[in-house]
Coordinates of C-alpha atoms in Angstrom, one line a residue:
X1 CA 17.3 10.5 -10.6
X2 CA 18.4 10.1 -14.2
X3 CA 21.4 8.1 -15.2
X4 CA 22.8 9.3 -18.5
X5 CA 24.5 6.4 -20.3
X6 CA 24.9 5.9 -24.0
X7 CA 23.4 2.7 -25.3
X8 CA 25.9 -0.1 -25.5
X9 CA 25.9 -1.6 -29.0
X10 CA 27.9 -4.6 -27.9
X11 CA 24.9 -5.8 -25.8
X12 CA 22.7 -6.7 -28.8
X13 CA 22.9 -7.8 -32.4
X14 CA 21.5 -5.7 -35.2
X15 CA 20.7 -7.3 -38.6
X16 CA 20.0 -5.1 -41.7
X17 CA 17.5 -7.2 -43.5
X18 CA 17.5 -8.8 -47.0
X19 CA 17.0 -12.7 -47.0
X20 CA 16.7 -16.1 -45.4
X21 CA 13.9 -15.6 -42.9
X22 CA 13.8 -19.2 -41.7
X23 CA 17.6 -19.3 -41.0
X24 CA 17.4 -16.2 -38.9
X25 CA 14.4 -17.5 -36.9
X26 CA 16.3 -20.6 -36.0
X27 CA 19.8 -19.1 -35.3
X28 CA 19.6 -18.7 -31.6
X29 CA 22.9 -18.7 -29.7
X30 CA 21.9 -19.9 -26.2
X31 CA 25.2 -18.9 -24.7
X32 CA 24.8 -15.2 -25.3
X33 CA 23.4 -12.6 -27.7
X34 CA 22.5 -13.8 -31.2
X35 CA 25.5 -13.3 -33.6
X36 CA 24.5 -13.4 -37.2
X37 CA 24.7 -11.0 -40.1
X38 CA 21.8 -12.3 -42.2
X39 CA 18.9 -10.2 -43.5
X40 CA 15.2 -10.3 -44.6
X41 CA 13.6 -8.7 -47.7
X42 CA 11.6 -5.8 -46.5
X43 CA 8.3 -6.9 -48.2
X44 CA 8.7 -10.5 -47.2
X45 CA 9.4 -9.6 -43.6
X46 CA 6.5 -7.2 -43.4
X47 CA 4.2 -9.9 -44.7
X48 CA 4.9 -12.3 -41.8
X49 CA 2.0 -12.7 -39.5
X50 CA 2.4 -10.9 -36.2
X51 CA 1.0 -13.7 -34.1
X52 CA 0.7 -17.4 -34.4
X53 CA -1.5 -20.1 -33.0
X54 CA -0.1 -21.3 -29.7
X55 CA -0.1 -25.1 -29.1
X56 CA -1.4 -26.5 -25.9
X57 CA 1.1 -26.3 -23.1
X58 CA 3.0 -29.5 -22.7
X59 CA 5.3 -30.7 -20.0
X60 CA 8.5 -32.7 -20.1
X61 CA 8.5 -36.3 -19.2
X62 CA 8.1 -36.6 -15.5
X63 CA 11.7 -36.9 -14.4
X64 CA 13.5 -36.1 -11.2
X65 CA 17.3 -36.2 -11.1
X66 CA 17.4 -38.3 -14.3
X67 CA 14.7 -40.9 -13.2
X68 CA 11.0 -41.1 -13.7
X69 CA 9.3 -39.4 -10.7
X70 CA 6.4 -41.0 -8.9
X71 CA 4.9 -39.6 -5.7
X72 CA 7.1 -41.7 -3.5
X73 CA 10.2 -40.3 -5.3
X74 CA 9.6 -36.7 -4.4
X75 CA 12.1 -35.7 -1.8
X76 CA 11.1 -34.1 1.6
X77 CA 11.7 -30.6 0.2
X78 CA 10.3 -28.7 3.2
X79 CA 12.3 -30.5 5.8
X80 CA 15.5 -30.3 3.7
X81 CA 15.2 -26.6 3.4
X82 CA 14.3 -26.2 7.1
X83 CA 17.4 -28.2 8.2
X84 CA 19.7 -26.3 5.9
X85 CA 18.4 -22.9 7.1
X86 CA 18.8 -24.0 10.7
X87 CA 22.4 -25.2 10.4
X88 CA 23.7 -22.6 7.9
X89 CA 26.7 -20.6 9.2
X90 CA 28.4 -17.4 8.0
X91 CA 31.4 -19.3 6.6
X92 CA 29.1 -19.8 3.6
X93 CA 29.8 -16.1 2.7
X94 CA 32.4 -15.9 0.0
X95 CA 33.9 -12.5 -1.0
X96 CA 31.8 -12.5 -4.2
X97 CA 28.6 -13.2 -2.3
X98 CA 29.4 -10.5 0.2
X99 CA 30.0 -8.0 -2.6
X100 CA 26.7 -8.9 -4.4
X101 CA 24.7 -8.8 -1.2
X102 CA 26.2 -5.4 -0.4
X103 CA 25.0 -4.1 -3.7
X104 CA 21.6 -5.7 -3.3
X105 CA 21.2 -3.9 0.1
X106 CA 22.3 -0.6 -1.3
X107 CA 19.8 -1.0 -4.2
X108 CA 17.0 -2.0 -1.8
X109 CA 17.5 1.0 0.4
X110 CA 17.6 3.3 -2.6
X111 CA 14.4 2.1 -4.3
X112 CA 12.6 1.8 -0.9
X113 CA 13.3 5.4 0.1
X114 CA 12.4 6.7 -3.4
X115 CA 9.3 4.6 -3.5
X116 CA 8.2 5.9 -0.1
X117 CA 8.5 9.4 -1.3
X118 CA 7.2 9.4 -4.9
X119 CA 5.1 6.3 -5.6
X120 CA 1.4 7.3 -5.9
X121 CA 0.5 4.2 -3.9
X122 CA 2.7 5.0 -0.9
X123 CA 0.6 7.7 0.9
X124 CA -2.7 5.9 0.8
X125 CA -1.1 2.7 1.9
X126 CA 0.5 4.4 4.9
X127 CA -2.7 6.1 5.8
X128 CA -4.6 2.9 5.6
X129 CA -2.2 1.0 7.8
X130 CA -2.2 3.8 10.4
X131 CA -6.0 3.8 10.5
X132 CA -5.9 0.0 10.9
X133 CA -3.4 0.0 13.7
X134 CA -4.7 3.1 15.4
X135 CA -1.1 4.5 15.2
X136 CA 0.2 1.5 17.1
X137 CA 3.9 2.1 17.9
X138 CA 6.5 0.7 20.3
X139 CA 8.3 2.5 23.1
X140 CA 11.0 5.0 22.1
X141 CA 14.1 3.2 21.1
X142 CA 12.5 -0.2 21.1
X143 CA 10.9 -0.4 17.6
X144 CA 12.0 -0.7 14.1
X145 CA 12.5 1.8 11.3
X146 CA 10.5 2.4 8.2
X147 CA 12.5 4.3 5.5
X148 CA 11.5 8.0 5.6
X149 CA 8.7 7.3 8.1
X150 CA 10.8 7.1 11.3
X151 CA 11.4 4.6 14.1
X152 CA 9.3 2.7 16.7
X153 CA 7.3 0.6 14.4
X154 CA 6.6 -3.1 15.3
X155 CA 8.8 -5.3 13.3
X156 CA 6.0 -6.9 11.2
X157 CA 4.7 -3.5 10.2
X158 CA 8.2 -2.2 9.5
X159 CA 8.7 -5.1 7.2
X160 CA 5.3 -4.6 5.6
X161 CA 6.0 -1.0 4.7
X162 CA 9.6 -1.3 3.7
X163 CA 8.9 -4.3 1.4
X164 CA 5.9 -2.4 -0.1
X165 CA 7.8 0.8 -0.6
X166 CA 10.7 -1.3 -2.0
X167 CA 8.4 -2.7 -4.7
X168 CA 6.4 0.4 -5.3
X169 CA 8.5 1.7 -8.3
X170 CA 9.0 -1.8 -9.7
X171 CA 12.7 -0.9 -9.5
X172 CA 13.8 -3.7 -7.2
X173 CA 16.1 -6.5 -8.1
X174 CA 14.9 -9.6 -10.1
X175 CA 15.7 -13.2 -10.9
X176 CA 15.0 -14.2 -14.4
X177 CA 14.5 -18.0 -14.2
X178 CA 12.2 -17.8 -11.2
X179 CA 10.5 -14.7 -12.6
X180 CA 10.3 -12.9 -9.3
X181 CA 11.7 -10.2 -7.0
X182 CA 13.5 -12.0 -4.2
X183 CA 15.4 -9.2 -2.4
X184 CA 12.4 -7.1 -1.4
X185 CA 11.0 -9.6 1.0
X186 CA 14.3 -11.0 2.2
X187 CA 16.0 -7.7 3.0
X188 CA 12.9 -6.0 4.5
X189 CA 12.4 -9.0 6.8
X190 CA 16.1 -9.1 7.7
X191 CA 16.4 -5.4 8.6
X192 CA 13.3 -5.5 10.8
X193 CA 14.2 -8.7 12.6
X194 CA 17.8 -7.7 13.2
X195 CA 16.9 -4.2 14.3
X196 CA 14.3 -5.5 16.7
X197 CA 16.7 -8.0 18.3
X198 CA 19.5 -5.4 18.7
X199 CA 17.1 -2.9 20.4
X200 CA 15.3 -5.4 22.6
X201 CA 17.4 -8.4 23.4
X202 CA 21.0 -9.2 24.4
X203 CA 21.5 -11.1 21.2
X204 CA 24.5 -9.9 19.1
X205 CA 23.4 -9.7 15.5
X206 CA 26.6 -9.4 13.7
X207 CA 26.9 -8.1 10.1
X208 CA 27.7 -11.6 9.0
X209 CA 24.6 -13.0 10.6
X210 CA 22.6 -10.3 8.8
X211 CA 24.2 -11.1 5.4
X212 CA 23.7 -14.8 5.9
X213 CA 20.0 -14.4 6.7
X214 CA 19.5 -12.3 3.6
X215 CA 21.4 -14.9 1.5
X216 CA 19.2 -17.7 2.8
X217 CA 16.1 -15.7 2.1
X218 CA 17.1 -15.0 -1.5
X219 CA 18.0 -18.6 -2.1
X220 CA 14.9 -20.1 -0.6
X221 CA 12.6 -17.7 -2.5
X222 CA 14.4 -18.3 -5.8
X223 CA 14.6 -22.0 -5.6
X224 CA 10.9 -22.3 -4.8
X225 CA 10.1 -19.7 -7.6
X226 CA 12.1 -21.8 -10.1
X227 CA 10.0 -24.9 -9.1
X228 CA 6.8 -22.9 -9.4
X229 CA 7.9 -21.6 -12.8
X230 CA 6.1 -19.0 -14.9
X231 CA 3.2 -21.4 -15.3
X232 CA 2.0 -20.1 -12.0
X233 CA 1.0 -16.9 -13.8
X234 CA -1.6 -18.7 -15.8
X235 CA -3.0 -19.9 -12.5
X236 CA -3.2 -16.3 -11.4
X237 CA -0.4 -16.2 -8.8
X238 CA 2.5 -13.8 -8.4
X239 CA 5.7 -15.7 -7.6
X240 CA 7.2 -12.7 -5.8
X241 CA 4.8 -13.1 -2.9
X242 CA 3.9 -16.8 -3.0
X243 CA 7.5 -17.8 -2.9
X244 CA 8.6 -14.7 -1.0
X245 CA 6.9 -15.5 2.2
X246 CA 9.0 -18.7 2.5
X247 CA 12.1 -16.6 1.9
X248 CA 11.1 -14.2 4.6
X249 CA 10.4 -17.1 7.0
X250 CA 13.9 -18.4 6.3
X251 CA 15.4 -14.9 7.1
X252 CA 13.6 -14.5 10.4
X253 CA 14.3 -18.2 11.4
X254 CA 18.0 -17.8 10.6
X255 CA 18.4 -14.7 12.8
X256 CA 16.4 -16.3 15.6
X257 CA 18.5 -19.5 15.3
X258 CA 15.4 -21.7 15.2
X259 CA 15.3 -25.5 15.1
X260 CA 14.4 -27.4 11.9
X261 CA 11.1 -28.5 13.4
X262 CA 10.1 -24.9 14.2
X263 CA 11.0 -23.8 10.8
X264 CA 9.1 -26.7 9.2
X265 CA 6.0 -25.6 11.2
X266 CA 6.5 -22.0 10.2
X267 CA 6.8 -23.0 6.5
X268 CA 3.6 -25.1 7.0
X269 CA 1.7 -22.1 8.3
X270 CA 3.1 -19.9 5.5
X271 CA 1.5 -22.2 3.0
X272 CA -1.8 -20.9 4.2
X273 CA -0.7 -17.3 3.9
X274 CA 1.0 -17.5 0.5
X275 CA -0.9 -15.3 -1.8
X276 CA -0.6 -12.6 -4.5
X277 CA -3.2 -12.3 -7.3
X278 CA -2.1 -11.4 -10.8
X279 CA -5.6 -9.8 -11.3
X280 CA -3.8 -6.5 -10.5
X281 CA -3.0 -6.4 -14.2
X282 CA -6.7 -5.7 -15.0
X283 CA -6.6 -2.2 -13.7
X284 CA -3.1 -1.4 -12.6
X285 CA -4.1 -1.8 -9.0
X286 CA -1.9 -1.2 -5.9
X287 CA -2.2 -4.9 -5.0
X288 CA 1.2 -5.6 -6.7
X289 CA 3.0 -3.0 -4.5
X290 CA 1.6 -4.7 -1.4
X291 CA 2.4 -8.3 -2.4
X292 CA 5.9 -8.4 -0.9
X293 CA 4.8 -6.4 2.0
X294 CA 2.0 -8.8 2.9
X295 CA 4.5 -11.7 2.5
X296 CA 7.1 -10.2 4.8
X297 CA 4.5 -9.2 7.4
X298 CA 2.8 -12.7 7.4
X299 CA 6.2 -14.4 7.7
X300 CA 6.6 -12.7 11.1
X301 CA 3.2 -14.1 12.1
X302 CA 3.9 -17.6 10.9
X303 CA 7.3 -17.7 12.7
X304 CA 5.8 -16.3 15.9
X305 CA 3.0 -18.9 15.9
X306 CA 5.4 -21.8 15.1
X307 CA 7.7 -20.7 17.9
X308 CA 5.0 -21.1 20.5
X309 CA 4.1 -24.6 19.3
X310 CA 1.4 -24.0 16.7
X311 CA 1.7 -27.0 14.3
X312 CA 1.9 -26.2 10.6
X313 CA 1.0 -28.4 7.7
X314 CA 3.7 -31.0 6.9
X315 CA 5.3 -31.2 3.4
X316 CA 3.7 -27.9 2.6
X317 CA 5.9 -27.3 -0.5
X318 CA 5.9 -30.8 -2.0
X319 CA 2.8 -32.5 -0.6
X320 CA -0.2 -33.8 -2.5
X321 CA -2.2 -30.6 -1.8
X322 CA 0.8 -28.3 -1.2
X323 CA 2.3 -25.3 -2.9
X324 CA 3.6 -27.0 -6.0
X325 CA 0.3 -28.8 -6.5
X326 CA -2.0 -25.7 -5.9
X327 CA -0.1 -22.7 -7.2
X328 CA 1.1 -23.8 -10.7
X329 CA -0.3 -25.5 -13.8
X330 CA 2.7 -27.8 -14.1
X331 CA 2.5 -31.4 -12.8
X332 CA 4.5 -31.4 -9.5
X333 CA 6.0 -34.7 -10.5
X334 CA 7.9 -32.9 -13.3
X335 CA 9.6 -30.4 -11.0
X336 CA 13.4 -30.5 -11.1
X337 CA 13.7 -31.5 -7.4
X338 CA 17.4 -31.8 -7.7
X339 CA 17.7 -28.1 -8.6
X340 CA 15.3 -27.3 -5.7
X341 CA 17.2 -29.2 -3.0
X342 CA 20.7 -30.2 -4.1
X343 CA 24.0 -28.3 -3.6
X344 CA 22.5 -26.1 -0.9
X345 CA 25.3 -23.8 0.3
X346 CA 27.6 -24.5 -2.7
X347 CA 25.5 -23.7 -5.8
X348 CA 23.8 -20.3 -5.4
X349 CA 20.9 -19.5 -7.6
X350 CA 21.1 -16.1 -5.9
X351 CA 24.1 -15.2 -8.0
X352 CA 21.9 -14.8 -11.0
X353 CA 19.9 -12.0 -9.4
X354 CA 20.0 -8.8 -11.3
X355 CA 19.6 -5.1 -10.3
X356 CA 17.2 -3.2 -12.5
X357 CA 18.2 -0.3 -14.7
X358 CA 14.7 0.6 -15.6
X359 CA 11.6 1.1 -13.4
X360 CA 9.3 -1.3 -15.2
X361 CA 8.6 -5.0 -15.6
X362 CA 11.8 -6.9 -16.2
X363 CA 10.2 -8.6 -19.2
X364 CA 10.3 -5.2 -21.1
X365 CA 13.9 -4.4 -20.4
X366 CA 15.5 -6.0 -23.5
X367 CA 13.0 -4.1 -25.6
X368 CA 13.7 -0.8 -23.8
X369 CA 17.4 -1.1 -24.6
X370 CA 16.8 -2.1 -28.2
X371 CA 14.3 0.8 -28.7
X372 CA 16.6 3.3 -27.0
X373 CA 19.4 2.5 -29.4
X374 CA 17.0 2.5 -32.4
X375 CA 15.9 6.0 -31.5
X376 CA 19.5 7.2 -31.1
X377 CA 20.4 5.6 -34.5
X378 CA 17.5 7.4 -36.3
X379 CA 18.3 10.7 -34.8
X380 CA 22.0 10.3 -35.6
X381 CA 21.1 9.7 -39.3
X382 CA 22.0 6.1 -39.7
X383 CA 19.4 5.5 -42.4
X384 CA 19.1 9.1 -43.6
X385 CA 20.5 8.1 -47.0
X386 CA 17.5 5.8 -47.5
X387 CA 15.0 8.5 -46.5
X388 CA 14.5 7.3 -42.9
X389 CA 15.5 10.3 -41.0
X390 CA 13.5 10.3 -37.8
X391 CA 11.2 8.2 -35.6
X392 CA 8.3 9.4 -37.8
X393 CA 9.7 7.1 -40.5
X394 CA 8.9 4.0 -38.5
X395 CA 6.0 2.2 -40.0
X396 CA 5.8 -0.7 -37.6
X397 CA 7.8 -2.4 -34.8
X398 CA 7.2 -6.1 -34.0
X399 CA 8.3 -7.2 -30.6
X400 CA 8.7 -11.0 -30.2
X401 CA 9.1 -12.6 -26.8
X402 CA 8.6 -15.8 -24.8
X403 CA 5.1 -17.0 -24.3
X404 CA 5.1 -16.3 -20.5
X405 CA 6.3 -12.8 -21.0
X406 CA 3.6 -12.1 -23.5
X407 CA 0.9 -12.9 -20.9
X408 CA 2.2 -10.1 -18.7
X409 CA 3.4 -7.4 -21.1
X410 CA 2.4 -8.2 -24.6
X411 CA -1.4 -8.7 -24.7
X412 CA -3.0 -6.2 -27.0
X413 CA -5.5 -4.8 -24.5
X414 CA -6.5 -1.1 -24.2
X415 CA -4.7 -0.7 -20.9
X416 CA -1.5 -1.9 -22.4
X417 CA -1.6 -0.1 -25.7
X418 CA -2.6 3.1 -24.1
X419 CA -2.0 2.8 -20.3
X420 CA -3.6 5.3 -18.0
X421 CA -1.6 4.6 -14.9
X422 CA 1.9 3.7 -13.9
X423 CA 1.4 0.0 -13.1
X424 CA -0.2 -0.6 -16.5
X425 CA 2.6 1.3 -18.2
X426 CA 5.2 -0.7 -16.4
X427 CA 3.6 -3.9 -17.7
X428 CA 3.2 -2.6 -21.3
X429 CA 5.8 -3.5 -23.9
X430 CA 3.9 -1.1 -26.2
X431 CA 4.4 1.9 -23.9
X432 CA 7.9 1.0 -22.9
X433 CA 9.1 0.6 -26.4
X434 CA 7.3 3.7 -27.7
X435 CA 8.7 5.9 -24.9
X436 CA 12.2 4.6 -25.4
X437 CA 12.2 5.1 -29.1
X438 CA 10.8 8.7 -28.9
X439 CA 12.6 9.9 -25.7
X440 CA 15.2 7.4 -24.8
X441 CA 15.3 4.7 -22.1
X442 CA 15.9 6.8 -19.0
X443 CA 16.8 5.2 -15.7
X444 CA 14.2 7.1 -13.6
X445 CA 10.5 7.6 -13.4
X446 CA 10.3 10.3 -16.1
X447 CA 8.8 7.9 -18.5
X448 CA 5.6 7.9 -16.5
X449 CA 5.1 11.6 -17.0
X450 CA 4.2 10.9 -20.6
X451 CA 1.2 8.7 -20.4
X452 CA -0.7 11.1 -22.5
X453 CA 2.1 12.3 -24.7
X454 CA 0.9 12.4 -28.3
X455 CA 4.1 11.1 -29.9
X456 CA 4.3 8.2 -27.5
X457 CA 0.6 7.3 -28.0
X458 CA 1.1 7.5 -31.8
X459 CA 4.1 5.2 -31.6
X460 CA 2.2 2.7 -29.4
X461 CA -0.2 2.2 -32.3
X462 CA 2.7 1.1 -34.6
X463 CA 3.8 -1.7 -32.2
X464 CA 2.7 -5.3 -32.2
X465 CA 3.7 -8.1 -30.0
X466 CA 4.2 -11.8 -31.0
X467 CA 5.3 -15.0 -29.3
X468 CA 8.2 -17.3 -30.1
X469 CA 8.0 -20.4 -27.9
X470 CA 11.7 -21.2 -28.5
X471 CA 12.6 -18.0 -26.7
X472 CA 13.4 -18.1 -23.0
X473 CA 13.9 -15.8 -20.0
X474 CA 13.9 -12.1 -20.6
X475 CA 15.0 -12.3 -24.2
X476 CA 13.6 -10.0 -26.9
X477 CA 13.6 -9.7 -30.6
X478 CA 12.6 -6.5 -32.4
X479 CA 11.8 -6.1 -36.1
X480 CA 11.6 -2.5 -37.2
X481 CA 10.1 -1.5 -40.6
X482 CA 11.4 1.9 -41.8
X483 CA 9.8 3.8 -44.6
X484 CA 10.7 6.9 -46.7
X485 CA 8.6 10.0 -47.2
X486 CA 6.7 8.2 -50.0
X487 CA 5.6 5.4 -47.6
X488 CA 7.8 2.7 -49.2
X489 CA 9.5 0.3 -46.8
X490 CA 13.2 0.9 -47.3
X491 CA 14.8 -1.0 -44.5
X492 CA 13.8 -3.7 -42.1
X493 CA 16.2 -4.0 -39.1
X494 CA 16.2 -6.9 -36.7
X495 CA 17.6 -6.5 -33.2
X496 CA 17.9 -9.2 -30.7
X497 CA 19.0 -9.5 -27.0
X498 CA 19.1 -12.6 -24.9
X499 CA 19.7 -10.9 -21.6
X500 CA 19.0 -7.3 -20.6
X501 CA 21.3 -5.0 -18.7
X502 CA 21.9 -6.3 -15.1
X503 CA 22.3 -10.0 -16.0
X504 CA 25.6 -11.8 -15.7
X505 CA 26.4 -11.6 -19.4
X506 CA 25.4 -7.9 -19.5
X507 CA 26.4 -6.6 -16.0
X508 CA 25.2 -3.6 -14.1
X509 CA 28.6 -2.5 -12.9
X510 CA 29.3 -0.9 -9.5
X511 CA 29.6 2.5 -11.1
X512 CA 26.0 2.2 -12.4
X513 CA 24.9 0.8 -9.0
X514 CA 26.1 3.9 -7.3
X515 CA 24.6 6.2 -9.9
X516 CA 21.2 4.6 -9.5
X517 CA 21.6 4.7 -5.7
X518 CA 22.5 8.4 -5.7
X519 CA 19.8 9.2 -8.2
X520 CA 17.1 7.6 -5.9
X521 CA 18.6 8.8 -2.6
X522 CA 19.8 12.3 -3.1
X523 CA 16.3 13.8 -3.6
X524 CA 15.2 12.1 -0.4
X525 CA 18.2 12.5 2.0
X526 CA 20.5 14.9 0.3
X527 CA 23.9 14.0 -1.3
X528 CA 25.9 14.1 1.9
X529 CA 23.7 11.7 4.0
X530 CA 23.2 9.5 1.0
X531 CA 26.9 9.0 0.7
X532 CA 27.2 8.3 4.4
X533 CA 24.5 5.6 4.1
X534 CA 26.5 4.1 1.3
X535 CA 29.6 4.0 3.5
X536 CA 27.7 2.2 6.3
X537 CA 26.3 -0.4 3.9
X538 CA 29.8 -0.9 2.5
X539 CA 31.0 -1.6 6.0
X540 CA 28.4 -4.2 6.6
X541 CA 29.5 -6.0 3.5
X542 CA 33.1 -6.3 4.4
X543 CA 34.4 -9.5 5.9
X544 CA 35.6 -9.1 9.5
X545 CA 34.3 -5.6 9.8
X546 CA 31.0 -4.0 10.7
X547 CA 31.4 -3.8 14.5
X548 CA 32.2 -0.1 14.4
X549 CA 30.0 2.8 13.2
X550 CA 30.5 2.1 9.5
X551 CA 29.1 -1.3 9.8
X552 CA 26.4 -0.6 12.4
X553 CA 22.9 -1.7 11.4
X554 CA 21.4 0.7 14.0
X555 CA 23.5 3.5 12.5
X556 CA 22.1 2.6 9.1
X557 CA 18.5 2.6 10.3
X558 CA 18.9 5.9 12.1
X559 CA 20.2 7.4 8.8
X560 CA 17.3 6.3 6.7
X561 CA 14.6 7.0 9.3
X562 CA 13.8 10.6 8.2
X563 CA 14.1 12.4 4.9
X564 CA 16.2 15.6 4.6
X565 CA 14.3 18.7 5.9

């Protein structure tokens, strides 16, 4: 499933170092990659401390939409979102939104099928679910499809497994500002609900209705995730699932055309199911794989209960004891409620979603790119005239990142410096950088075959991580100290990247989307059926089309049901 692509030097800035440390540290170009040609003396740079004392976290003045926010000023977020979801129509789908949704569906199917087949967690999770349900299935032709596992699953279990498989390689799309994976819950819930209705009711679920529901799911998840912010991590919550259940409720509610009151009640119930513990980081557990699966599954339960008159908690998102009070360390009065509730249907946070080129935590992706190019440069002899001829001439690599990212990928703990399982390796800046320097940043799972590779483990020992609180998002800065055969530091190279591959300023173009798709799909379904699946999804994404075979959801689900013999 490899994608062979030469590193793109235009995507980052490299500085060969000789002076003016302070000016470099302050020269952040917030509109793109840092553009400067300054340098740091080798000995001065090496002498910088690798970490610094972090001040207590502070919050901005409590303002909402330009005014000081008091409890009575907080808008009715839950009911605003519910009303919008209930009234949204397919005319919201612009050509650019259709195209992006199409690529997101393609990507989801690819990483789900691949995750189902090769993720170590997939087989025990499937066995556990079958034991729990006692092989519960629906009548032939009435149930829903799980990728590679066949038809006739109840919709809530189909959503659970597809969302879990879709997240099992950590290869599914992300959103930087909300720091979560929105598509895995939205698309899994949409495919299950739409397939169930098409097989069991007279409802006509058009491709446009499907796309709209997915769009609403993304937007709901992302906006709530932005409001939760990365401070939810320090409280121990995983935004992908705590926000994702609300997005999945939005998807199902849209396809069922539910009233605002019913959606509000479903949201209220979802508040008691929203979960996802970050404690999975302690031992690389399978909890993380299941988080979006649990969220999608529980969304079906909450919508079903609300549809029969079960009353959910009011103001579940914004209330005194609601989501924004309980699931994040920030003061809920400082939330940007305008961003959470304004311009719904005209300003799409979804458009900043990014497909992932590497199967690892998004917070490591800038460093993977930078390290990949560093390794290529060394092997190509860029610094050979100074005696630095290979990766063995690296004395030290310092990776500097935002504070929130350091919590997840930069802590110097044994399971990050020398991870023993895939999850730990995916959340280790040390491992990801070491592997990319030594072997290159491959767009597949090959990196995780090297957990005990001696060269990678030796390189991990040379890496340190630091925090710069002025840095944001998924940005990364790498200082590389090169030495000659006598052990003298002969060059210090600084490389910086504000946005990794896949973000708007550094796009993952359609050609690469298809390469990733085929790399994941061909080993599972064969090249011919994989290309047929791509044609069907392309049909679903086209305006005014999708009624025929190319755009048929049922055709799509039949194609992904079983792997190639």
